[in-house]
């Protein structure tokens, strides 16, 4: 079905319909699944929402890694709840994408064979307990920065999913900062673990916002359609401006010698991440890329009998209903 949709995109959309559609977007109306929409709009949404859903699901892996090793029962329960929330976010987002005519099976297959991406941040390992703090503080912090504006995105099901997701992400960010506060007020070795986690996650967190505006292929069209509400660089700047004072509060040093407050622009000047590394991660060459996809593939294959069982049960129920009529 998705392949057919891509094919039909080649037939150009009616200019009058396109103009009327753009007028609805410009007027701030929400687009709903049964409304007419340009094929490019549908395809961009499937790409972005699907990538977002996959990120939530793959994002469970680096944190799931620490559930059995959390330092206390309380921390274990909190981490477990956070990882479960992420499964929920993935499911709302898959449902939102399904309203556009793609199935969850198709999206999963595209993730597993490399046609769809997941966020670059999850190709990095979580080496110590402090990484649970850094992931919550920085990764969920970056996710919120990106996702709060998406509550106003033009596609109704996506915007509504984002409202609930953002509430839960705020709790996630606070729990991450709480771990960092605890580590930073602990022993010198614990504080050093927190610093080390910040050192390793700072630049990968900056990469989460995507390539620089000059390199971003989709931003202009996605912003015109209000699928994206801000450019990648705008959100990255806001994230740095919000996060640097938090690092200072923790007594940690952001691993960037060039970081300096720029009075004129009212924000920090900061170093760009290594974009070569970013594009390598996107090609599937991140430190944990192979492992993440292998883990997802195993889970998908292991769950096949459950999916088949549910389908067989549904077919049996349908047949019984027809026979009774
Ligand atoms: N990682 O033209 P551009 C989370 C790709 S985690 C991988 O700027 P776009 C969570 C991009 O797909 C966050 N790929 O693209 C938190 C495109 O390639 P394709 C998940 C990336 O779409 C804690 C190419 O680079 N959030 O939620 O306009 C725990 C050119 O880029 C990345 C979302 O997905 C990246 N970092 O903008 C658990 C938010 N950046 O597709 C989970 C919704 C770029 O043409 N998504 N690429 O092959 C967005 O807002 C946008 O899709 C992006 C990229 C800002 C990410």
GROMACS .gro file of C-alpha atoms and ligand atoms in nm:
model
  381
    1UNK     CA    1   0.000   0.000   0.000
    2UNK     CA    2   0.281   0.239   0.094
    3UNK     CA    3   0.464   0.157  -0.232
    4UNK     CA    4   0.145   0.244  -0.422
    5UNK     CA    5   0.124   0.575  -0.240
    6UNK     CA    6   0.479   0.666  -0.333
    7UNK     CA    7   0.397   0.582  -0.696
    8UNK     CA    8   0.084   0.796  -0.696
    9UNK     CA    9   0.288   1.092  -0.570
   10UNK     CA   10   0.439   1.112  -0.919
   11UNK     CA   11   0.100   1.225  -1.055
   12UNK     CA   12   0.096   1.596  -0.977
   13UNK     CA   13  -0.175   1.724  -0.745
   14UNK     CA   14  -0.449   1.951  -0.879
   15UNK     CA   15  -0.326   2.315  -0.837
   16UNK     CA   16  -0.666   2.438  -0.719
   17UNK     CA   17  -0.687   2.169  -0.453
   18UNK     CA   18  -0.331   2.246  -0.350
   19UNK     CA   19  -0.410   2.617  -0.309
   20UNK     CA   20  -0.723   2.541  -0.105
   21UNK     CA   21  -0.524   2.300   0.112
   22UNK     CA   22  -0.249   2.557   0.175
   23UNK     CA   23  -0.515   2.816   0.264
   24UNK     CA   24  -0.652   2.579   0.530
   25UNK     CA   25  -0.301   2.529   0.670
   26UNK     CA   26  -0.234   2.904   0.669
   27UNK     CA   27  -0.564   2.965   0.852
   28UNK     CA   28  -0.446   2.727   1.127
   29UNK     CA   29  -0.705   2.458   1.055
   30UNK     CA   30  -0.631   2.100   1.150
   31UNK     CA   31  -0.614   1.843   0.869
   32UNK     CA   32  -0.792   1.518   0.955
   33UNK     CA   33  -0.726   1.171   0.803
   34UNK     CA   34  -1.026   1.168   0.567
   35UNK     CA   35  -0.960   1.522   0.433
   36UNK     CA   36  -0.798   1.564   0.092
   37UNK     CA   37  -0.422   1.617   0.125
   38UNK     CA   38  -0.130   1.634  -0.122
   39UNK     CA   39   0.058   1.305  -0.153
   40UNK     CA   40   0.378   1.482  -0.046
   41UNK     CA   41   0.209   1.593   0.278
   42UNK     CA   42   0.091   1.239   0.349
   43UNK     CA   43   0.431   1.092   0.268
   44UNK     CA   44   0.619   1.348   0.481
   45UNK     CA   45   0.392   1.280   0.777
   46UNK     CA   46   0.433   0.904   0.747
   47UNK     CA   47   0.811   0.953   0.737
   48UNK     CA   48   0.824   1.189   1.035
   49UNK     CA   49   0.560   1.024   1.256
   50UNK     CA   50   0.696   0.677   1.170
   51UNK     CA   51   1.051   0.785   1.252
   52UNK     CA   52   0.927   0.937   1.575
   53UNK     CA   53   0.739   0.616   1.669
   54UNK     CA   54   1.043   0.402   1.593
   55UNK     CA   55   1.256   0.636   1.809
   56UNK     CA   56   1.027   0.584   2.107
   57UNK     CA   57   1.041   0.206   2.066
   58UNK     CA   58   1.416   0.181   1.997
   59UNK     CA   59   1.465   0.444   2.272
   60UNK     CA   60   1.350   0.186   2.526
   61UNK     CA   61   1.661  -0.023   2.465
   62UNK     CA   62   1.942   0.195   2.611
   63UNK     CA   63   1.733   0.261   2.923
   64UNK     CA   64   1.591  -0.091   2.949
   65UNK     CA   65   1.956  -0.192   2.979
   66UNK     CA   66   1.963  -0.033   3.328
   67UNK     CA   67   1.633  -0.153   3.479
   68UNK     CA   68   1.794  -0.456   3.645
   69UNK     CA   69   2.089  -0.248   3.764
   70UNK     CA   70   1.910   0.059   3.906
   71UNK     CA   71   2.068   0.153   4.242
   72UNK     CA   72   1.746   0.129   4.450
   73UNK     CA   73   1.394  -0.013   4.431
   74UNK     CA   74   1.255   0.340   4.394
   75UNK     CA   75   1.487   0.423   4.101
   76UNK     CA   76   1.400   0.088   3.940
   77UNK     CA   77   1.025   0.157   3.964
   78UNK     CA   78   1.068   0.508   3.819
   79UNK     CA   79   1.283   0.385   3.530
   80UNK     CA   80   1.041   0.102   3.458
   81UNK     CA   81   0.753   0.350   3.441
   82UNK     CA   82   0.950   0.577   3.206
   83UNK     CA   83   1.037   0.293   2.969
   84UNK     CA   84   0.671   0.181   2.969
   85UNK     CA   85   0.564   0.539   2.887
   86UNK     CA   86   0.792   0.524   2.584
   87UNK     CA   87   0.619   0.207   2.460
   88UNK     CA   88   0.290   0.396   2.496
   89UNK     CA   89   0.427   0.694   2.299
   90UNK     CA   90   0.537   0.461   2.021
   91UNK     CA   91   0.190   0.306   2.007
   92UNK     CA   92   0.002   0.641   1.991
   93UNK     CA   93   0.236   0.750   1.714
   94UNK     CA   94   0.201   0.427   1.513
   95UNK     CA   95  -0.178   0.473   1.541
   96UNK     CA   96  -0.149   0.835   1.418
   97UNK     CA   97   0.059   0.718   1.120
   98UNK     CA   98  -0.186   0.435   1.046
   99UNK     CA   99  -0.462   0.693   0.986
  100UNK     CA  100  -0.256   0.796   0.679
  101UNK     CA  101  -0.288   0.452   0.518
  102UNK     CA  102   0.029   0.274   0.626
  103UNK     CA  103   0.020  -0.028   0.857
  104UNK     CA  104   0.235  -0.085   1.162
  105UNK     CA  105   0.370  -0.402   0.999
  106UNK     CA  106   0.486  -0.203   0.696
  107UNK     CA  107   0.652   0.062   0.914
  108UNK     CA  108   0.829  -0.204   1.119
  109UNK     CA  109   0.952  -0.381   0.807
  110UNK     CA  110   1.083  -0.048   0.676
  111UNK     CA  111   1.268   0.014   1.004
  112UNK     CA  112   1.422  -0.332   0.998
  113UNK     CA  113   1.538  -0.315   0.636
  114UNK     CA  114   1.676   0.040   0.673
  115UNK     CA  115   1.417   0.231   0.467
  116UNK     CA  116   1.300   0.417   0.779
  117UNK     CA  117   1.517   0.577   1.045
  118UNK     CA  118   1.505   0.622   1.421
  119UNK     CA  119   1.665   0.905   1.618
  120UNK     CA  120   2.045   0.909   1.596
  121UNK     CA  121   2.073   0.946   1.974
  122UNK     CA  122   1.975   0.584   2.033
  123UNK     CA  123   2.273   0.454   1.837
  124UNK     CA  124   2.488   0.552   2.140
  125UNK     CA  125   2.549   0.324   2.439
  126UNK     CA  126   2.450   0.386   2.804
  127UNK     CA  127   2.761   0.293   2.998
  128UNK     CA  128   2.690   0.397   3.358
  129UNK     CA  129   2.394   0.479   3.584
  130UNK     CA  130   2.471   0.850   3.533
  131UNK     CA  131   2.375   0.796   3.169
  132UNK     CA  132   2.016   0.741   3.288
  133UNK     CA  133   2.037   1.091   3.433
  134UNK     CA  134   2.193   1.239   3.119
  135UNK     CA  135   1.940   1.066   2.891
  136UNK     CA  136   1.644   1.196   3.092
  137UNK     CA  137   1.790   1.546   3.130
  138UNK     CA  138   1.937   1.597   2.783
  139UNK     CA  139   1.760   1.351   2.551
  140UNK     CA  140   1.412   1.401   2.692
  141UNK     CA  141   1.495   1.772   2.729
  142UNK     CA  142   1.577   1.791   2.356
  143UNK     CA  143   1.270   1.581   2.272
  144UNK     CA  144   1.044   1.824   2.464
  145UNK     CA  145   1.202   2.125   2.292
  146UNK     CA  146   1.116   1.965   1.959
  147UNK     CA  147   0.779   1.824   2.057
  148UNK     CA  148   0.607   2.108   2.246
  149UNK     CA  149   0.567   2.306   1.919
  150UNK     CA  150   0.445   1.985   1.749
  151UNK     CA  151   0.131   2.001   1.970
  152UNK     CA  152   0.026   2.272   1.720
  153UNK     CA  153   0.125   2.076   1.410
  154UNK     CA  154  -0.131   2.079   1.126
  155UNK     CA  155  -0.221   1.709   1.123
  156UNK     CA  156  -0.489   1.648   1.391
  157UNK     CA  157  -0.399   1.293   1.507
  158UNK     CA  158  -0.029   1.386   1.539
  159UNK     CA  159  -0.102   1.709   1.728
  160UNK     CA  160  -0.334   1.529   1.972
  161UNK     CA  161  -0.084   1.247   2.033
  162UNK     CA  162   0.183   1.509   2.109
  163UNK     CA  163  -0.022   1.668   2.390
  164UNK     CA  164  -0.016   1.354   2.601
  165UNK     CA  165   0.339   1.265   2.503
  166UNK     CA  166   0.469   1.608   2.609
  167UNK     CA  167   0.311   1.579   2.955
  168UNK     CA  168   0.492   1.250   3.010
  169UNK     CA  169   0.820   1.373   2.859
  170UNK     CA  170   0.824   1.660   3.110
  171UNK     CA  171   0.815   1.408   3.394
  172UNK     CA  172   1.094   1.212   3.221
  173UNK     CA  173   1.313   1.519   3.193
  174UNK     CA  174   1.265   1.603   3.561
  175UNK     CA  175   1.351   1.248   3.672
  176UNK     CA  176   1.671   1.266   3.464
  177UNK     CA  177   1.768   1.599   3.621
  178UNK     CA  178   1.689   1.454   3.963
  179UNK     CA  179   1.935   1.168   3.901
  180UNK     CA  180   2.196   1.423   3.791
  181UNK     CA  181   2.138   1.634   4.107
  182UNK     CA  182   2.181   1.328   4.324
  183UNK     CA  183   2.502   1.222   4.145
  184UNK     CA  184   2.642   1.577   4.160
  185UNK     CA  185   2.585   1.608   4.533
  186UNK     CA  186   2.737   1.264   4.598
  187UNK     CA  187   3.099   1.152   4.620
  188UNK     CA  188   3.366   1.298   4.386
  189UNK     CA  189   3.354   0.970   4.191
  190UNK     CA  190   2.976   1.002   4.144
  191UNK     CA  191   3.010   1.362   4.031
  192UNK     CA  192   3.277   1.252   3.785
  193UNK     CA  193   3.037   0.989   3.646
  194UNK     CA  194   2.780   1.265   3.590
  195UNK     CA  195   3.042   1.482   3.414
  196UNK     CA  196   3.147   1.189   3.198
  197UNK     CA  197   2.784   1.124   3.098
  198UNK     CA  198   2.743   1.493   3.003
  199UNK     CA  199   3.066   1.478   2.803
  200UNK     CA  200   2.943   1.180   2.601
  201UNK     CA  201   2.580   1.291   2.550
  202UNK     CA  202   2.618   1.666   2.483
  203UNK     CA  203   2.697   1.655   2.112
  204UNK     CA  204   2.473   1.356   2.030
  205UNK     CA  205   2.188   1.550   2.202
  206UNK     CA  206   2.257   1.851   1.976
  207UNK     CA  207   2.237   1.616   1.674
  208UNK     CA  208   1.882   1.517   1.769
  209UNK     CA  209   1.751   1.840   1.612
  210UNK     CA  210   1.875   1.730   1.269
  211UNK     CA  211   2.133   1.879   1.033
  212UNK     CA  212   2.193   2.254   1.014
  213UNK     CA  213   1.922   2.454   0.834
  214UNK     CA  214   2.149   2.485   0.530
  215UNK     CA  215   2.170   2.102   0.506
  216UNK     CA  216   1.810   2.018   0.601
  217UNK     CA  217   1.632   1.880   0.295
  218UNK     CA  218   1.276   1.877   0.430
  219UNK     CA  219   1.250   2.184   0.657
  220UNK     CA  220   1.124   2.443   0.406
  221UNK     CA  221   0.832   2.232   0.276
  222UNK     CA  222   0.755   2.084   0.619
  223UNK     CA  223   0.740   2.430   0.775
  224UNK     CA  224   0.515   2.560   0.494
  225UNK     CA  225   0.279   2.268   0.570
  226UNK     CA  226   0.316   2.324   0.948
  227UNK     CA  227   0.434   1.965   0.988
  228UNK     CA  228   0.739   2.125   1.148
  229UNK     CA  229   0.686   2.445   1.343
  230UNK     CA  230   1.051   2.555   1.382
  231UNK     CA  231   1.377   2.503   1.198
  232UNK     CA  232   1.641   2.260   1.329
  233UNK     CA  233   1.885   2.541   1.419
  234UNK     CA  234   1.619   2.747   1.601
  235UNK     CA  235   1.534   2.456   1.830
  236UNK     CA  236   1.901   2.362   1.883
  237UNK     CA  237   1.972   2.720   1.994
  238UNK     CA  238   1.677   2.718   2.236
  239UNK     CA  239   1.795   2.387   2.379
  240UNK     CA  240   2.149   2.516   2.441
  241UNK     CA  241   2.016   2.837   2.600
  242UNK     CA  242   1.794   2.638   2.834
  243UNK     CA  243   2.044   2.365   2.920
  244UNK     CA  244   2.368   2.556   2.988
  245UNK     CA  245   2.232   2.724   3.308
  246UNK     CA  246   2.109   2.382   3.425
  247UNK     CA  247   2.461   2.241   3.380
  248UNK     CA  248   2.596   2.537   3.579
  249UNK     CA  249   2.344   2.469   3.856
  250UNK     CA  250   2.470   2.109   3.870
  251UNK     CA  251   2.830   2.232   3.885
  252UNK     CA  252   2.913   2.051   3.560
  253UNK     CA  253   3.108   2.176   3.260
  254UNK     CA  254   2.957   2.163   2.912
  255UNK     CA  255   3.228   1.998   2.695
  256UNK     CA  256   3.261   2.294   2.458
  257UNK     CA  257   3.551   2.542   2.494
  258UNK     CA  258   3.387   2.781   2.253
  259UNK     CA  259   3.066   2.816   2.454
  260UNK     CA  260   3.007   3.186   2.529
  261UNK     CA  261   2.708   3.410   2.596
  262UNK     CA  262   2.641   3.637   2.299
  263UNK     CA  263   2.472   3.951   2.430
  264UNK     CA  264   2.377   4.072   2.083
  265UNK     CA  265   2.178   3.762   1.985
  266UNK     CA  266   2.061   3.696   2.342
  267UNK     CA  267   2.181   3.336   2.329
  268UNK     CA  268   2.493   3.122   2.354
  269UNK     CA  269   2.747   3.074   2.077
  270UNK     CA  270   2.837   2.707   2.071
  271UNK     CA  271   3.030   2.449   1.871
  272UNK     CA  272   2.855   2.244   1.605
  273UNK     CA  273   2.848   1.868   1.652
  274UNK     CA  274   3.063   1.654   1.423
  275UNK     CA  275   2.827   1.630   1.126
  276UNK     CA  276   3.034   1.356   0.959
  277UNK     CA  277   2.971   1.141   1.264
  278UNK     CA  278   2.599   1.228   1.247
  279UNK     CA  279   2.568   1.121   0.882
  280UNK     CA  280   2.759   0.799   0.957
  281UNK     CA  281   2.510   0.723   1.235
  282UNK     CA  282   2.224   0.787   0.989
  283UNK     CA  283   2.378   0.534   0.751
  284UNK     CA  284   2.361   0.272   1.029
  285UNK     CA  285   2.724   0.305   1.142
  286UNK     CA  286   2.667   0.433   1.497
  287UNK     CA  287   2.832   0.249   1.790
  288UNK     CA  288   2.514   0.048   1.869
  289UNK     CA  289   2.330   0.068   1.533
  290UNK     CA  290   2.369  -0.298   1.440
  291UNK     CA  291   2.275  -0.415   1.788
  292UNK     CA  292   1.962  -0.195   1.806
  293UNK     CA  293   1.819  -0.326   1.479
  294UNK     CA  294   1.913  -0.685   1.561
  295UNK     CA  295   1.730  -0.652   1.895
  296UNK     CA  296   1.420  -0.506   1.728
  297UNK     CA  297   1.429  -0.778   1.462
  298UNK     CA  298   1.450  -1.051   1.726
  299UNK     CA  299   1.154  -0.899   1.917
  300UNK     CA  300   0.953  -0.874   1.592
  301UNK     CA  301   1.032  -1.233   1.492
  302UNK     CA  302   0.970  -1.367   1.844
  303UNK     CA  303   0.629  -1.195   1.848
  304UNK     CA  304   0.515  -1.339   1.517
  305UNK     CA  305   0.323  -1.629   1.676
  306UNK     CA  306   0.131  -1.381   1.893
  307UNK     CA  307   0.032  -1.171   1.590
  308UNK     CA  308  -0.068  -1.483   1.397
  309UNK     CA  309  -0.266  -1.614   1.696
  310UNK     CA  310  -0.457  -1.285   1.728
  311UNK     CA  311  -0.534  -1.277   1.355
  312UNK     CA  312  -0.653  -1.641   1.362
  313UNK     CA  313  -0.872  -1.566   1.664
  314UNK     CA  314  -1.023  -1.260   1.493
  315UNK     CA  315  -1.090  -1.464   1.176
  316UNK     CA  316  -1.257  -1.738   1.382
  317UNK     CA  317  -1.478  -1.481   1.560
  318UNK     CA  318  -1.575  -1.323   1.226
  319UNK     CA  319  -1.661  -1.661   1.075
  320UNK     CA  320  -1.873  -1.754   1.381
  321UNK     CA  321  -2.059  -1.422   1.354
  322UNK     CA  322  -2.131  -1.474   0.983
  323UNK     CA  323  -2.251  -1.833   1.049
  324UNK     CA  324  -2.487  -1.709   1.321
  325UNK     CA  325  -2.644  -1.442   1.096
  326LIG     N1  326   1.823   1.113   1.373
  326LIG     O1  327   1.561   1.752   0.637
  326LIG     P1  328   1.585   1.710   0.778
  326LIG     C1  329   1.228   1.070   2.152
  326LIG     C2  330   1.722   1.272   0.896
  326LIG     S1  331   1.357   1.090   2.047
  326LIG     C3  332   1.797   1.038   1.263
  326LIG     O2  333   1.614   1.818   0.876
  326LIG     P2  334   1.326   1.656   0.901
  326LIG     C4  335   1.258   0.997   2.277
  326LIG     C5  336   1.585   1.305   0.841
  326LIG     O3  337   1.491   1.202   0.872
  326LIG     C6  338   1.325   1.200   1.919
  326LIG     N2  339   1.767   1.094   1.142
  326LIG     O4  340   1.462   1.617   0.827
  326LIG     C7  341   1.318   1.062   2.383
  326LIG     C8  342   1.616   1.315   0.694
  326LIG     O5  343   1.637   1.185   0.637
  326LIG     P3  344   1.525   1.113   0.543
  326LIG     C9  345   1.225   1.156   1.819
  326LIG    C10  346   1.762   1.229   1.137
  326LIG     O6  347   1.242   1.534   0.907
  326LIG    C11  348   1.352   0.990   2.497
  326LIG    C12  349   1.755   1.380   0.693
  326LIG     O7  350   1.813   1.349   0.818
  326LIG     N3  351   1.158   1.274   1.783
  326LIG     O8  352   1.124   1.115   2.122
  326LIG     O9  353   1.266   1.780   0.843
  326LIG    C13  354   1.326   0.855   2.504
  326LIG    C14  355   1.752   1.530   0.669
  326LIG    O10  356   1.703   1.601   0.784
  326LIG    C15  357   1.784   1.311   1.249
  326LIG    C16  358   1.113   1.301   1.661
  326LIG    O11  359   1.128   1.223   1.570
  326LIG    C17  360   1.816   1.247   1.371
  326LIG     N4  361   1.843   1.316   1.483
  326LIG    O12  362   1.375   1.697   1.049
  326LIG    C18  363   1.261   0.791   2.398
  326LIG    C19  364   1.044   1.434   1.646
  326LIG     N5  365   1.772   1.440   1.212
  326LIG    O13  366   1.404   1.086   0.633
  326LIG    C20  367   1.229   0.864   2.284
  326LIG    C21  368   0.978   1.452   1.516
  326LIG    C22  369   1.745   1.439   1.080
  326LIG    O14  370   1.492   1.205   0.431
  326LIG     N6  371   1.072   1.468   1.409
  326LIG     N7  372   1.740   1.314   1.035
  326LIG    O15  373   1.592   0.984   0.500
  326LIG    C23  374   1.122   1.586   1.369
  326LIG    O16  375   1.094   1.689   1.426
  326LIG    C24  376   1.207   1.587   1.246
  326LIG    O17  377   1.185   1.467   1.173
  326LIG    C25  378   1.360   1.607   1.273
  326LIG    C26  379   1.432   1.604   1.136
  326LIG    C27  380   1.386   1.738   1.343
  326LIG    C28  381   1.414   1.491   1.357
   0.00000   0.00000   0.00000
